[in-house]
CSV table of C-alpha atoms in Angstrom, one decimal:
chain,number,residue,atom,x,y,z
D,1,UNK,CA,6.1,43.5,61.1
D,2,UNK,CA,2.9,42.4,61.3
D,3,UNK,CA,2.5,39.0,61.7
D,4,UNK,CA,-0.1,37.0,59.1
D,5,UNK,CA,-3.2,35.0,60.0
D,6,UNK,CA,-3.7,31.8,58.4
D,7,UNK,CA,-5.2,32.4,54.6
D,8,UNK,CA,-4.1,36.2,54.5
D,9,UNK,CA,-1.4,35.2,51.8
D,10,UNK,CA,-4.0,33.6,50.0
D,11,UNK,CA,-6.8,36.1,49.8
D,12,UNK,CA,-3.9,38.6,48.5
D,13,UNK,CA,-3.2,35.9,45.8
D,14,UNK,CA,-6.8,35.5,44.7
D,15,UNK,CA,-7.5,38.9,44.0
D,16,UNK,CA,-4.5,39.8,42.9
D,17,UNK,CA,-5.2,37.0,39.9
D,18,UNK,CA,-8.7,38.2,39.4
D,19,UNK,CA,-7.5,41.8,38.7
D,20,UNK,CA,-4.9,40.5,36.2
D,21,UNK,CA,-7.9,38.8,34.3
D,22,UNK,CA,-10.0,41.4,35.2
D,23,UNK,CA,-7.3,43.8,32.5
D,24,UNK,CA,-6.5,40.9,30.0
D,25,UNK,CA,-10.5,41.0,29.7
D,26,UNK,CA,-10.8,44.5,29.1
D,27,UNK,CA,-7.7,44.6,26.9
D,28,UNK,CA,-9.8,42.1,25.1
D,29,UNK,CA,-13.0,44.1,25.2
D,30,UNK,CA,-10.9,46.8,23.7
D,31,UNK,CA,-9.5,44.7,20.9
D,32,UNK,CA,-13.1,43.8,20.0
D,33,UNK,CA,-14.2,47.6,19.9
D,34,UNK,CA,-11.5,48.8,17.8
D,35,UNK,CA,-13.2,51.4,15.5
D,36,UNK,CA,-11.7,52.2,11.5
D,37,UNK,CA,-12.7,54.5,9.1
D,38,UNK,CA,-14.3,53.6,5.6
D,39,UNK,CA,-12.1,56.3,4.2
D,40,UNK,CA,-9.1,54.5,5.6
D,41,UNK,CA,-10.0,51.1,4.4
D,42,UNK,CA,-10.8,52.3,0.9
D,43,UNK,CA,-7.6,54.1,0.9
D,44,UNK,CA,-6.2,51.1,1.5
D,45,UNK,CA,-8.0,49.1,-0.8
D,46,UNK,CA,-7.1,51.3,-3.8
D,47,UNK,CA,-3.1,51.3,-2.9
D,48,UNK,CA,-3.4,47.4,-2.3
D,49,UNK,CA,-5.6,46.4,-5.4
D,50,UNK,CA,-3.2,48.8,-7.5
D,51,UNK,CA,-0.3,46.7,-6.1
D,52,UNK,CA,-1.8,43.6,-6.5
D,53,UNK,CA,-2.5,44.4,-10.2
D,54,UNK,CA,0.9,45.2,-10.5
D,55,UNK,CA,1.9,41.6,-9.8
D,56,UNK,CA,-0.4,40.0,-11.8
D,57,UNK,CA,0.3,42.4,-14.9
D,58,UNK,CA,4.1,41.3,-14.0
D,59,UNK,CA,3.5,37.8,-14.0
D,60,UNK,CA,1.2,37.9,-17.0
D,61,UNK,CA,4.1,39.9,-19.2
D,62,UNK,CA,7.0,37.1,-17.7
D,63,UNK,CA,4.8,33.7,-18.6
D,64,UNK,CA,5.5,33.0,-14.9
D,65,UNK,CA,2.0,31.4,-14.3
D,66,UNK,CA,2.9,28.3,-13.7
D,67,UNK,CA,-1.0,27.1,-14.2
D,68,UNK,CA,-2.8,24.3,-11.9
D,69,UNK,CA,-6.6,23.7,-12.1
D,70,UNK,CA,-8.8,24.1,-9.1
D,71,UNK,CA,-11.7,21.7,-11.2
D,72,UNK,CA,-14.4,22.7,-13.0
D,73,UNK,CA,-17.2,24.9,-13.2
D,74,UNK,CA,-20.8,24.2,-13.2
D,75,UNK,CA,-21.0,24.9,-16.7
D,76,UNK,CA,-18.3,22.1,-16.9
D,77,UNK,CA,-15.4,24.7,-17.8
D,78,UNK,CA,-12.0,24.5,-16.6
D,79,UNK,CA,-10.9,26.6,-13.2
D,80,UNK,CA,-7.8,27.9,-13.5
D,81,UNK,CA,-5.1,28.9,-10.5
D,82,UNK,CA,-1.9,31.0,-11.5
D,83,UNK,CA,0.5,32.2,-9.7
D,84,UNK,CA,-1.1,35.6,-10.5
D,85,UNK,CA,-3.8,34.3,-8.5
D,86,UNK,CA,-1.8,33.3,-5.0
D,87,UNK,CA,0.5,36.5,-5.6
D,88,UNK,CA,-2.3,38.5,-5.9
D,89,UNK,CA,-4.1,37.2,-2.8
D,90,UNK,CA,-1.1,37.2,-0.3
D,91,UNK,CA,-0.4,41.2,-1.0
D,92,UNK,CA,-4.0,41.9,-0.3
D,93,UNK,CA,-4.8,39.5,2.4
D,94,UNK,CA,-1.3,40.6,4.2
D,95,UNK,CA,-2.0,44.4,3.5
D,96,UNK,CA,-5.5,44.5,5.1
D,97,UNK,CA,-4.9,41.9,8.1
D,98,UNK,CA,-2.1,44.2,9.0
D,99,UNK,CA,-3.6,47.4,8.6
D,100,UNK,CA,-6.9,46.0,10.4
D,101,UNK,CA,-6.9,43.4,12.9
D,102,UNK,CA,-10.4,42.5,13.6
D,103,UNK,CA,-12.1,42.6,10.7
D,104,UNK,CA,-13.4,39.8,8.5
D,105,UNK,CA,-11.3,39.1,5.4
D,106,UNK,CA,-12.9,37.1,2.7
D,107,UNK,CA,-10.7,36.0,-0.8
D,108,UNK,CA,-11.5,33.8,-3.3
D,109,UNK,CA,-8.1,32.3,-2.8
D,110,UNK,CA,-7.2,30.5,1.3
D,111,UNK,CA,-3.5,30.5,1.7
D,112,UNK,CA,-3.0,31.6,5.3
D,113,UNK,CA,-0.5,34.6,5.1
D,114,UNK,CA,1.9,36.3,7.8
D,115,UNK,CA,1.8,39.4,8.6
D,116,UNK,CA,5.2,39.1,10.0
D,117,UNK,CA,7.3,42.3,8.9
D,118,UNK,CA,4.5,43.5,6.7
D,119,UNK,CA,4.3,47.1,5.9
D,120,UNK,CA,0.5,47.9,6.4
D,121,UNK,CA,-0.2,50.7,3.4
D,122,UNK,CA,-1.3,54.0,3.4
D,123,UNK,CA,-4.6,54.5,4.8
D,124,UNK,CA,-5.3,58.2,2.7
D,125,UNK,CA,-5.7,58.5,-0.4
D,126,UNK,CA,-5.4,61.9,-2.0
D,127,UNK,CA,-8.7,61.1,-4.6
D,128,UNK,CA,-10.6,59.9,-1.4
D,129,UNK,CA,-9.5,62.9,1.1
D,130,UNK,CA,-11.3,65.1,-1.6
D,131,UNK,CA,-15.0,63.8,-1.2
D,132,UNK,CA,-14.9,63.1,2.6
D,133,UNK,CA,-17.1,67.1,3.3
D,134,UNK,CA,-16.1,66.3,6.6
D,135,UNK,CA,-18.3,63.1,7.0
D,136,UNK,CA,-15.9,60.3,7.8
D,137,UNK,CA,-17.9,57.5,9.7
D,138,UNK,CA,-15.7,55.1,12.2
D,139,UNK,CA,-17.4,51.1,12.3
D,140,UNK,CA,-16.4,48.4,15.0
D,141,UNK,CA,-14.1,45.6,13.2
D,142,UNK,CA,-16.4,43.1,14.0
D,143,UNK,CA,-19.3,44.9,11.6
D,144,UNK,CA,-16.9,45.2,8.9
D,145,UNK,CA,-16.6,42.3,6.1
D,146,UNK,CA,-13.5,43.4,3.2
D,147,UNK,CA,-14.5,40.8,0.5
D,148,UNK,CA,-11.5,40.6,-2.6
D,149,UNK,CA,-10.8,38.8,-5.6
D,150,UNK,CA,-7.3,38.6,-6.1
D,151,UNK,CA,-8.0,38.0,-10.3
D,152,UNK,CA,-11.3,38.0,-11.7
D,153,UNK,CA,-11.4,36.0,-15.4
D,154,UNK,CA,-8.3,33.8,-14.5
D,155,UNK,CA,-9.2,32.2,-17.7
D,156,UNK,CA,-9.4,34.7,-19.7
D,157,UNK,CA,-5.8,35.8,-17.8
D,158,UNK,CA,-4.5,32.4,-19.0
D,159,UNK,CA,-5.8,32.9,-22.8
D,160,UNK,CA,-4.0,36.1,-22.7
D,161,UNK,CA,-7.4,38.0,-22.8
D,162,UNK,CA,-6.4,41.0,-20.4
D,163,UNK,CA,-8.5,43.3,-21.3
D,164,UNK,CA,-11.6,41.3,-19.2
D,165,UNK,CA,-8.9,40.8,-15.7
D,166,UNK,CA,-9.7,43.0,-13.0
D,167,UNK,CA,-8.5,42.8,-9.2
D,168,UNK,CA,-11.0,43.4,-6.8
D,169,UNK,CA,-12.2,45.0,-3.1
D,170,UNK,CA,-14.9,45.6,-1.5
D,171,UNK,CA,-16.4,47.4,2.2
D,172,UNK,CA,-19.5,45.5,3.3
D,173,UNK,CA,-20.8,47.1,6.8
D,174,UNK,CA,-23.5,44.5,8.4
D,175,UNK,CA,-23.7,42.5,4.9
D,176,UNK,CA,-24.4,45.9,3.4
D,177,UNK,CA,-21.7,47.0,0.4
D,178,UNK,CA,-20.6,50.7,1.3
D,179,UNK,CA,-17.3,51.0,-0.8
D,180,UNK,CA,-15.8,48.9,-3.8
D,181,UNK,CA,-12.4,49.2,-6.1
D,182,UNK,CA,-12.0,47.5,-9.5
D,183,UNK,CA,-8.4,48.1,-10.7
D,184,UNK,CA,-7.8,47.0,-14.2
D,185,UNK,CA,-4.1,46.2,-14.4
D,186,UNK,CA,-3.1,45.8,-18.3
D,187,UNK,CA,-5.0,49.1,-18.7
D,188,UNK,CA,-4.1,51.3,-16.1
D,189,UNK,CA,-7.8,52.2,-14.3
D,190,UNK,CA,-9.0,51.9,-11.1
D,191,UNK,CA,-12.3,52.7,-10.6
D,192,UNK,CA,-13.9,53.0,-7.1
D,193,UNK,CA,-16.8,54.4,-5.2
D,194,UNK,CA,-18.2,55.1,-1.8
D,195,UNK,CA,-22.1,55.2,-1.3
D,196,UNK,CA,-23.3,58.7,-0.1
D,197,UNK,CA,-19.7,60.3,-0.9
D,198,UNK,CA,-18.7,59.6,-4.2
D,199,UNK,CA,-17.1,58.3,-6.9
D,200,UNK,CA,-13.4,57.8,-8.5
D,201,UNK,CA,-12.9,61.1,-11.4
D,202,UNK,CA,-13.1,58.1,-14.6
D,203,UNK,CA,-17.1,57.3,-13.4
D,204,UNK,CA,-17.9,60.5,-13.5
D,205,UNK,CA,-20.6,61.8,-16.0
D,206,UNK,CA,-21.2,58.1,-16.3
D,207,UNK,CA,-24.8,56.8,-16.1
D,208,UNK,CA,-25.6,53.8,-17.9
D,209,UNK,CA,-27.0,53.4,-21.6
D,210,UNK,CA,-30.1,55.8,-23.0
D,211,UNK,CA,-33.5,53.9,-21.9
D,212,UNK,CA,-36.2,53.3,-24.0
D,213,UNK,CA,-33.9,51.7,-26.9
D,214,UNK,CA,-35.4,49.2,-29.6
D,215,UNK,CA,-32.2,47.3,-29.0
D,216,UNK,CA,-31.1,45.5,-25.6
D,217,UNK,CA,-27.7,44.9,-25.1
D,218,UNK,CA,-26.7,42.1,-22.6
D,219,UNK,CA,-23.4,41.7,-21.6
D,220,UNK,CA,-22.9,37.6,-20.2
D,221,UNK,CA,-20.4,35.6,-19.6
D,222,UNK,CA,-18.4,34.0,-22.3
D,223,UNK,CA,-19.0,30.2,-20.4
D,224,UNK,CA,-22.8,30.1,-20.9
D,225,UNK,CA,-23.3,33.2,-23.9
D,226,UNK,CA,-26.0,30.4,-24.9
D,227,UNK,CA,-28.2,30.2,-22.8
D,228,UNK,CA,-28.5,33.3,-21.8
D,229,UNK,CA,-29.3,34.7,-25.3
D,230,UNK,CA,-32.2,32.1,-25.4
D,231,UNK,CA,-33.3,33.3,-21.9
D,232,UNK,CA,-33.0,36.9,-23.4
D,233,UNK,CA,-34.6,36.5,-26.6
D,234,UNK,CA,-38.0,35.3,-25.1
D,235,UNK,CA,-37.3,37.8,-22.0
D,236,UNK,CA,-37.8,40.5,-25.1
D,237,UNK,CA,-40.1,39.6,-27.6
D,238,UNK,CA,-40.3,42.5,-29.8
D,239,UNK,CA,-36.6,44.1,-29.2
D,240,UNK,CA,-33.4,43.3,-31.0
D,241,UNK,CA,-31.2,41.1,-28.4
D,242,UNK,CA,-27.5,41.5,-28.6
D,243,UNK,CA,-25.8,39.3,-26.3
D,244,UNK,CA,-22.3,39.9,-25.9
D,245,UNK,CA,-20.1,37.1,-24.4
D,246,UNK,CA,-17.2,38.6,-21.9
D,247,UNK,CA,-15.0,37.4,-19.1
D,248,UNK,CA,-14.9,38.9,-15.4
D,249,UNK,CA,-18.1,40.2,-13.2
D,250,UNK,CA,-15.8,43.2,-12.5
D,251,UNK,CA,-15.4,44.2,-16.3
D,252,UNK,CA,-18.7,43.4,-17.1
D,253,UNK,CA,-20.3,45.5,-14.4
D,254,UNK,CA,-18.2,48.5,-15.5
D,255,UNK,CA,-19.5,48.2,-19.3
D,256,UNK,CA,-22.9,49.0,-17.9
D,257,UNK,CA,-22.0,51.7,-16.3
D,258,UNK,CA,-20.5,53.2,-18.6
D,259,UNK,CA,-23.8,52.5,-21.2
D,260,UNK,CA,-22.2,50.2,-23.1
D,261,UNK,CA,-24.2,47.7,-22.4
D,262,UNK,CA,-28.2,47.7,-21.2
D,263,UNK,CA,-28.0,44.8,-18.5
D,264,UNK,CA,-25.2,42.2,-17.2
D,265,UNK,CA,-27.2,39.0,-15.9
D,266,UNK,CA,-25.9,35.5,-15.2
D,267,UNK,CA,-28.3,32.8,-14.3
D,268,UNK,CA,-26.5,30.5,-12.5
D,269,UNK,CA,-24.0,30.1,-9.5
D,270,UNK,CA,-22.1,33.3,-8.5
D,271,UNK,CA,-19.4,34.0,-5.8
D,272,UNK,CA,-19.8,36.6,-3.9
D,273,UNK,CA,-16.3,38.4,-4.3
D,274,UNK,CA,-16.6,38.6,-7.9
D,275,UNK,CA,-19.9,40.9,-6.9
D,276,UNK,CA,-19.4,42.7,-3.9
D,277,UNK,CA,-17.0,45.6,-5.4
D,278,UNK,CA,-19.8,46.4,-8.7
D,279,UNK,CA,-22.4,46.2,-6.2
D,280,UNK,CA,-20.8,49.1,-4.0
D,281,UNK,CA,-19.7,51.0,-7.0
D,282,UNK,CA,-23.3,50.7,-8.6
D,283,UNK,CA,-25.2,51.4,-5.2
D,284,UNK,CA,-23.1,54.5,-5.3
D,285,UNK,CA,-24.1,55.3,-9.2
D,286,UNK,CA,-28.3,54.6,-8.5
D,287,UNK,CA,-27.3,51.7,-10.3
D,288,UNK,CA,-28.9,48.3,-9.3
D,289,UNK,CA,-27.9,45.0,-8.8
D,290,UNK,CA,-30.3,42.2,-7.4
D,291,UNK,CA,-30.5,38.3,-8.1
D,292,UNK,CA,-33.5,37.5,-10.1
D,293,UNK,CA,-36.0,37.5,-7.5
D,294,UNK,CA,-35.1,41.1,-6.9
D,295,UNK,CA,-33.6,40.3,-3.5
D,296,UNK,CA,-30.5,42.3,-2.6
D,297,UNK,CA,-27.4,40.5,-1.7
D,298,UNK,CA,-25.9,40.5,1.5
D,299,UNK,CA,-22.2,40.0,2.2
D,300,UNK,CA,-22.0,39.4,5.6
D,301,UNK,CA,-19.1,37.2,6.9
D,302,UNK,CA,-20.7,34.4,8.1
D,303,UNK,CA,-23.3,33.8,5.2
D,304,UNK,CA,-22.5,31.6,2.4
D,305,UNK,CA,-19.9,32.9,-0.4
D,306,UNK,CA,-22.4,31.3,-2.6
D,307,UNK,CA,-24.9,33.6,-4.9
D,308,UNK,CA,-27.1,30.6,-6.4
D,309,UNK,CA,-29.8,33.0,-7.3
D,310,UNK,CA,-29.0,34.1,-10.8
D,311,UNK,CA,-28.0,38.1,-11.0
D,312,UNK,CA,-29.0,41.2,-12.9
D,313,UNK,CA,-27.0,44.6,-13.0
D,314,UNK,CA,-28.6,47.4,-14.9
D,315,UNK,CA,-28.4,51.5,-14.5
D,316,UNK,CA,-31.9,52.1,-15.1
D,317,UNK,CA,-35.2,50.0,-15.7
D,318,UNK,CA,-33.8,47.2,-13.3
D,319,UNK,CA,-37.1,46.1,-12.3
D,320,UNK,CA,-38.4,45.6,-16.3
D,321,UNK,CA,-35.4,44.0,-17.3
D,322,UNK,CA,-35.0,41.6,-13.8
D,323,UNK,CA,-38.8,40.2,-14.4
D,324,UNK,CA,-38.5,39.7,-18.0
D,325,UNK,CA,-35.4,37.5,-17.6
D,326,UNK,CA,-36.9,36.0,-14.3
D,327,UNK,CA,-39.9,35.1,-16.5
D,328,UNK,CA,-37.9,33.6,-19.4
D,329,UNK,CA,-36.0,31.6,-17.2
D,330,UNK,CA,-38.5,29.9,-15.5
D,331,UNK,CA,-40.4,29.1,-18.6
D,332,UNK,CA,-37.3,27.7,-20.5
């Protein structure tokens, strides 16, 4: 054998500890670079939002909603929380942290789930296979933001108003909203879209209402219907204003694209999951939605979930309609 100076067993040890750190860090690095596919995460999001509905449509038909109230809006109405809500939340929040670790999750609801014996959902979707054309774009975790609202019009959920209750996702890449599913759950429709590929078959041949109408229909909702139809009537002096009160950003943006209705706007504070979804889905339409200084939103993680700049969604004429209610508003 050969025999050991002093500090031999100790310059073996050092570098024997730096080259364990040396692969935890690049196991590490690699965790950070993991790559997904948009067409995997909107595969996911449709499966998971089409679960999720499921629950809440259950809960809903069992008068299982055992109601709380998170407070009050700013308009002063009350903010309900079912169990529709939290049920909703965990499948969704549990489906995607499985399915991809790394990215940022955002839901209106913040129970912290386990992902414990989760089974992650399918990540292809037939619908979605069909408009890849072989374009199918991989994005570091870490660049990806999955916003979701577990129930949009949770009021309107409590009052038994299911036609307005949607569950929604959406795929923002650097703030930017690529991808977005609404799923109606009492009527059986998802919709979805990805910019630059396409949309779900039940938008198609849909593209907003005929311009150039005598009457403008705005769609608002049903907590401050007042004020907006003054902000609208002076914002089109010479029209016919119909102002139609509904619950849900989710159902209100799909009733403008489907020309029902001329222009959703609300004028005060928004969250930024009950937006994220329409904004994908109209992005991927040539539809428009700004807030009322024409700015586009930007859903990036670590920005506030706050919209306080007013919105307006429209199909065509956005810039018309956004300054004529950005103009009534400031001289109310």
């Amino acid at each position: 054998e050969w025999p050991l100076r002093p500090g031999t067993a100790l310059v073996l040890f050092v570098y024997t500890f730096r080259d364990s750190i040396s692969e935890q860090a690049s196991s590490l690095n690699q965790y950070n670079q993991e790559e997904y596919k948009i067409s995997e995460i909107l595969s996911a999001s449709i499966y998971l939002t089409e679960k999720a509905g499921a629950k809440v449509k259950d809960i809903r038909d069992q008068d299982a909603l055992d109601e709380q109230s998170k407070g009050k809006t700013k308009e002063g109405v009350n903010d309900p929380l079912t169990e529709g809500d939290l049920e909703s939340h965990r499948i969704l929040v549990k489906g995607f942290s499985k399915a991809f670790p790394g990215i940022h999750l955002v839901s209106e609801e913040h129970e912290k789930e386990s992902i414990v014996g989760v089974i992650p959902p399918s990540l292809s979707h037939p619908d979605v296979r069909k408009i890849l054309n072989g374009v199918d774009p991989s994005v570091r975790a870490e660049d990806i933001t999955v916003w979701v609202d577990p129930l949009d019009a949770t009021k309107e959920y409590t009052e038994r108003l299911t036609q307005y209750v949607t569950v929604m996702a959406c795929i923002a890449v650097k703030g930017i909203p690529v991808a977005g599913v609404i799923r109606k759950p009492f009527e059986d429709e998802t919709y979805w879209a990805w910019v630059d590929h396409g949309t779900s078959d039940n938008l198609k041949g849909f593209h907003g209402s005929t311009p150039g109408d005598s009457t403008v229909k705005v769609i608002v909702s049903r907590s401050h219907a007042g004020s907006v139809k003054e902000v609208a009537d002076k914002a089109f002096v010479g029209k016919t204003v119909e102002v139609e009160p509904a619950g849900g950003a989710g159902f209100k943006t799909i009733e403008v694209i489907k020309g029902k209705q001329d222009v959703y706007t609300h004028v005060t504070l928004i969250k930024k999951w009950d937006i994220c979804a329409g904004d994908a889905i109209l992005r991927a339409m040539n539809g428009r939605q700004t807030d009322l200084s024409g700015h586009l939103i930007n859903y990036s993680h670590h920005l506030d979930s706050k919209n306080e700049g007013g919105l307006v969604v429209s199909m065509h004429d956005h810039e018309m309609y956004r300054k004529a209610l950005e103009n009534a508003k400031s001289h109310k």
